[in-house]
C-alpha positions as a printed NumPy array, in Angstrom:
array([[113.051,  62.021, 104.33 ],
       [112.118,  58.57 , 103.038],
       [108.901,  58.292, 101.035],
       [107.281,  56.127, 103.709],
       [108.025,  58.752, 106.341],
       [106.249,  61.534, 104.448],
       [102.984,  62.852, 105.824],
       [100.016,  61.126, 104.188],
       [ 98.809,  64.249, 102.4  ],
       [102.207,  64.673, 100.706],
       [102.191,  61.03 ,  99.54 ],
       [ 98.735,  61.515,  98.031],
       [ 99.744,  64.824,  96.412],
       [102.899,  63.199,  95.008],
       [100.936,  60.36 ,  93.408],
       [ 98.403,  62.746,  91.879],
       [101.263,  64.966,  90.649],
       [102.812,  61.962,  88.877],
       [ 99.487,  61.166,  87.217],
       [ 99.246,  64.752,  85.967],
       [102.823,  64.64 ,  84.628],
       [102.178,  61.295,  82.91 ],
       [ 98.998,  62.523,  81.249],
       [ 96.719,  60.167,  83.172],
       [ 95.068,  63.332,  84.397],
       [ 95.361,  65.592,  81.319],
       [ 94.788,  69.367,  81.216],
       [ 91.173,  70.337,  81.98 ],
       [ 90.426,  66.889,  83.466],
       [ 88.564,  66.947,  86.744],
       [ 90.635,  65.95 ,  89.75 ],
       [ 89.175,  63.04 ,  91.718],
       [ 86.725,  64.283,  94.319],
       [ 87.606,  64.449,  97.964],
       [ 85.47 ,  61.354,  98.587],
       [ 87.195,  59.486,  95.733],
       [ 90.65 ,  60.382,  97.04 ],
       [ 89.626,  59.246, 100.508],
       [ 88.448,  55.876,  99.221],
       [ 91.265,  55.27 ,  96.718],
       [ 94.113,  56.116,  99.092],
       [ 92.508,  55.062, 102.364],
       [ 92.928,  58.458, 103.985],
       [ 90.752,  60.88 , 105.915],
       [ 88.843,  63.807, 104.468],
       [ 91.394,  66.131, 106.059],
       [ 94.29 ,  64.376, 104.284],
       [ 92.425,  64.439, 100.949],
       [ 91.721,  68.158, 101.337],
       [ 95.327,  68.977, 102.245],
       [ 96.611,  67.015,  99.232],
       [ 94.389,  69.05 ,  96.935],
       [ 95.606,  72.255,  98.588],
       [ 99.217,  71.267,  97.832],
       [ 98.451,  70.815,  94.133],
       [ 96.584,  74.112,  94.024],
       [ 99.491,  75.93 ,  95.687],
       [101.824,  74.445,  93.052],
       [ 99.574,  75.755,  90.282],
       [ 98.853,  72.27 ,  88.927],
       [ 95.101,  72.416,  89.548],
       [ 92.502,  75.13 ,  89.977],
       [ 89.127,  75.267,  91.651],
       [ 86.022,  76.245,  89.723],
       [ 83.152,  77.552,  91.783],
       [ 80.334,  75.032,  92.034],
       [ 82.087,  72.615,  89.662],
       [ 85.121,  71.061,  91.288],
       [ 88.893,  71.068,  90.883],
       [ 90.515,  70.705,  87.463],
       [ 94.002,  70.122,  86.081],
       [ 95.476,  73.353,  84.734],
       [ 97.076,  73.549,  81.297],
       [100.687,  74.514,  81.943],
       [101.956,  77.416,  79.808],
       [105.166,  77.09 ,  77.815],
       [107.553,  79.625,  79.386],
       [108.584,  82.541,  77.181],
       [111.61 ,  84.744,  77.581],
       [112.03 ,  88.337,  78.647],
       [115.45 ,  89.271,  77.269],
       [117.5  ,  91.828,  79.149],
       [120.431,  93.5  ,  77.469],
       [121.979,  96.121,  79.7  ],
       [121.454,  99.812,  79.025],
       [120.807, 101.276,  75.584],
       [123.133, 103.854,  74.129],
       [121.643, 107.038,  72.732],
       [119.339, 106.42 ,  69.818],
       [115.703, 105.788,  69.096],
       [114.112, 103.359,  71.52 ],
       [110.813, 102.779,  73.319],
       [109.835, 101.842,  76.869],
       [108.861,  98.366,  75.605],
       [112.237,  97.864,  73.913],
       [113.986,  99.11 ,  77.02 ],
       [112.472,  96.213,  78.985],
       [112.429,  93.536,  76.228],
       [115.546,  93.678,  74.051],
       [114.632,  90.769,  71.755],
       [113.872,  92.614,  68.509],
       [111.725,  89.717,  67.283],
       [109.151,  90.498,  69.96 ],
       [107.113,  93.648,  69.424],
       [104.781,  95.408,  71.775],
       [103.251,  98.599,  73.057],
       [102.804, 100.239,  76.43 ],
       [100.461, 102.495,  78.331],
       [101.799, 104.82 ,  80.999],
       [100.55 , 107.141,  83.714],
       [102.735, 109.433,  85.838],
       [102.244, 111.326,  89.073],
       [104.39 , 112.895,  91.743],
       [104.792, 111.347,  95.18 ],
       [107.102, 111.39 ,  98.187],
       [109.822, 108.751,  98.199],
       [109.418, 106.056, 100.822],
       [112.391, 104.472, 102.538],
       [113.044, 101.78 ,  99.908],
       [112.827, 104.047,  96.858],
       [114.765, 106.806,  98.602],
       [117.551, 104.321,  99.291],
       [117.606, 103.108,  95.697],
       [117.72 , 106.669,  94.333],
       [120.137, 108.008,  96.938],
       [117.733, 110.74 ,  98.084],
       [116.161, 111.666, 101.396],
       [112.969, 109.968, 102.545],
       [110.058, 112.208, 101.607],
       [111.836, 113.813,  98.661],
       [109.588, 114.326,  95.637],
       [109.887, 111.797,  92.835],
       [108.016, 111.125,  89.602],
       [106.361, 107.71 ,  89.64 ],
       [105.325, 106.218,  86.293],
       [103.321, 103.02 ,  85.962],
       [103.517, 101.068,  82.702],
       [101.408,  98.273,  81.255],
       [103.21 ,  96.42 ,  78.446],
       [101.348,  94.399,  75.821],
       [102.488,  92.045,  73.08 ],
       [ 99.969,  90.76 ,  70.531],
       [ 97.215,  92.228,  72.686],
       [ 98.252,  90.313,  75.81 ],
       [ 99.538,  92.026,  78.948],
       [103.039,  90.616,  79.444],
       [104.735,  92.97 ,  81.903],
       [104.016,  95.649,  84.446],
       [106.557,  98.235,  85.51 ],
       [106.752, 101.076,  87.99 ],
       [109.608, 103.563,  87.692],
       [110.735, 106.414,  89.919],
       [112.898, 109.413,  89.005],
       [114.113, 112.149,  91.404],
       [112.439, 115.447,  90.605],
       [115.605, 117.118,  91.838],
       [117.011, 116.093,  88.421],
       [114.023, 116.208,  86.098],
       [111.659, 118.702,  87.751],
       [110.79 , 121.76 ,  85.668],
       [112.568, 120.308,  82.607],
       [111.103, 119.173,  79.262],
       [111.655, 115.512,  80.274],
       [109.964, 115.673,  83.677],
       [107.152, 113.412,  82.414],
       [108.621, 110.277,  80.786],
       [105.756, 109.9  ,  78.314],
       [105.258, 113.553,  77.411],
       [107.394, 116.313,  75.924],
       [109.936, 116.318,  73.085],
       [111.481, 112.971,  74.094],
       [108.271, 111.211,  75.08 ],
       [108.754, 107.473,  75.271],
       [112.415, 107.589,  74.28 ],
       [113.718, 105.799,  77.368],
       [115.913, 106.803,  80.283],
       [119.232, 107.011,  78.413],
       [118.028, 109.503,  75.809],
       [116.009, 111.564,  78.277],
       [118.882, 111.907,  80.723],
       [121.236, 112.835,  77.876],
       [118.997, 115.866,  77.295],
       [119.954, 116.953,  80.825],
       [123.669, 116.407,  80.11 ],
       [123.623, 113.24 ,  82.231],
       [125.377, 110.291,  80.582],
       [123.9  , 106.961,  81.687],
       [126.91 , 104.684,  81.877],
       [125.846, 101.823,  84.126],
       [122.881,  99.869,  85.386],
       [122.238,  97.257,  88.036],
       [119.498,  94.633,  88.237],
       [118.315,  92.179,  90.869],
       [115.804,  89.419,  90.114],
       [113.606,  88.009,  92.852],
       [110.265,  86.25 ,  93.299],
       [107.291,  86.8  ,  95.603],
       [103.562,  86.082,  95.73 ],
       [101.788,  88.357,  93.288],
       [ 99.616,  91.137,  94.627],
       [ 95.97 ,  90.789,  93.675],
       [ 95.969,  93.762,  91.294],
       [ 99.192,  92.593,  89.591],
       [ 98.   ,  89.042,  89.035],
       [ 94.639,  90.243,  87.717],
       [ 96.298,  92.661,  85.266],
       [ 98.698,  89.945,  84.052],
       [ 95.93 ,  87.411,  83.465],
       [ 96.884,  85.082,  86.302],
       [ 94.896,  83.636,  89.178],
       [ 95.155,  84.372,  92.915],
       [ 98.167,  82.66 ,  94.441],
       [100.388,  82.981,  91.379],
       [103.955,  84.078,  92.032],
       [105.654,  86.849,  90.118],
       [109.259,  87.601,  89.258],
       [110.399,  91.141,  89.985],
       [113.332,  92.744,  88.175],
       [114.543,  95.678,  90.272],
       [116.623,  97.916,  87.998],
       [118.526, 101.133,  88.594],
       [120.238, 103.34 ,  85.994],
       [123.315, 105.364,  86.996],
       [125.058, 108.393,  85.526],
       [128.564, 108.848,  86.919],
       [127.636, 106.731,  89.928],
       [124.473, 108.699,  90.663],
       [121.1  , 106.88 ,  90.452],
       [118.863, 108.644,  87.934],
       [116.003, 106.151,  87.68 ],
       [114.918, 102.981,  89.421],
       [112.127, 100.597,  88.453],
       [110.42 ,  97.308,  89.272],
       [109.415,  95.144,  86.294],
       [106.884,  92.414,  87.118],
       [106.042,  89.251,  85.131],
       [104.211,  86.035,  86.005],
       [106.805,  83.496,  87.154],
       [105.14 ,  80.505,  85.491],
       [104.949,  82.18 ,  82.082],
       [108.359,  83.804,  81.712],
       [112.071,  83.231,  82.089],
       [114.547,  86.103,  82.394],
       [117.4  ,  85.871,  79.858],
       [120.394,  88.183,  79.671],
       [122.513,  89.242,  76.677],
       [125.483,  91.154,  78.044],
       [128.652,  92.331,  76.301],
       [131.936,  90.664,  77.178],
       [134.66 ,  93.189,  78.011]])
């Protein structure tokens, strides 16, 4: 579509976007008011409002109650490095999800049993309604929450064993590979899918974002001899992180 054929609100949003990129409207600067946009661009109040909505949806500006709309400082994206599955040996849940050894962190976890819904049952290869152990993790680095994760394991495998609770028992916090090895299950493969979606309110709040932020979701499943033994969703803010992979060449 030619520029002149664009709806007026998109032309206004595009011009304001260019001013933000060029530094004419630097981070924390107040965006021109709706009245100012109307006068400067010769558009209606409705067009001015829609242009501001476009910039807010793109994460370039944010509204402050009773104050106006301001240019957001854009974060420099950091990397979450993925490296396949870990062989047996000392590891941690944080290292399982972030394999860059230069980045350190901690996690908090809470587990409880639940019935598998259709999606999780399909990922684990179990019947809908079968009991699974769900564990929710909050990962921090330098005091900042950087990732959230929810994992599910079939209690058919782990129930009534010392590793039933991922963060308790003799192998607490040692990761899926080591814990499954204690059950004579050799984790030999994993699969991941990366997607994006609007963040849920509780996710965005926990990750330090604002409503409307998108998140990237890494859906991972570990296999032992072709059988799924654990599946998880790892969630990060899309604007703050990039997913990088370090995989062996065979």
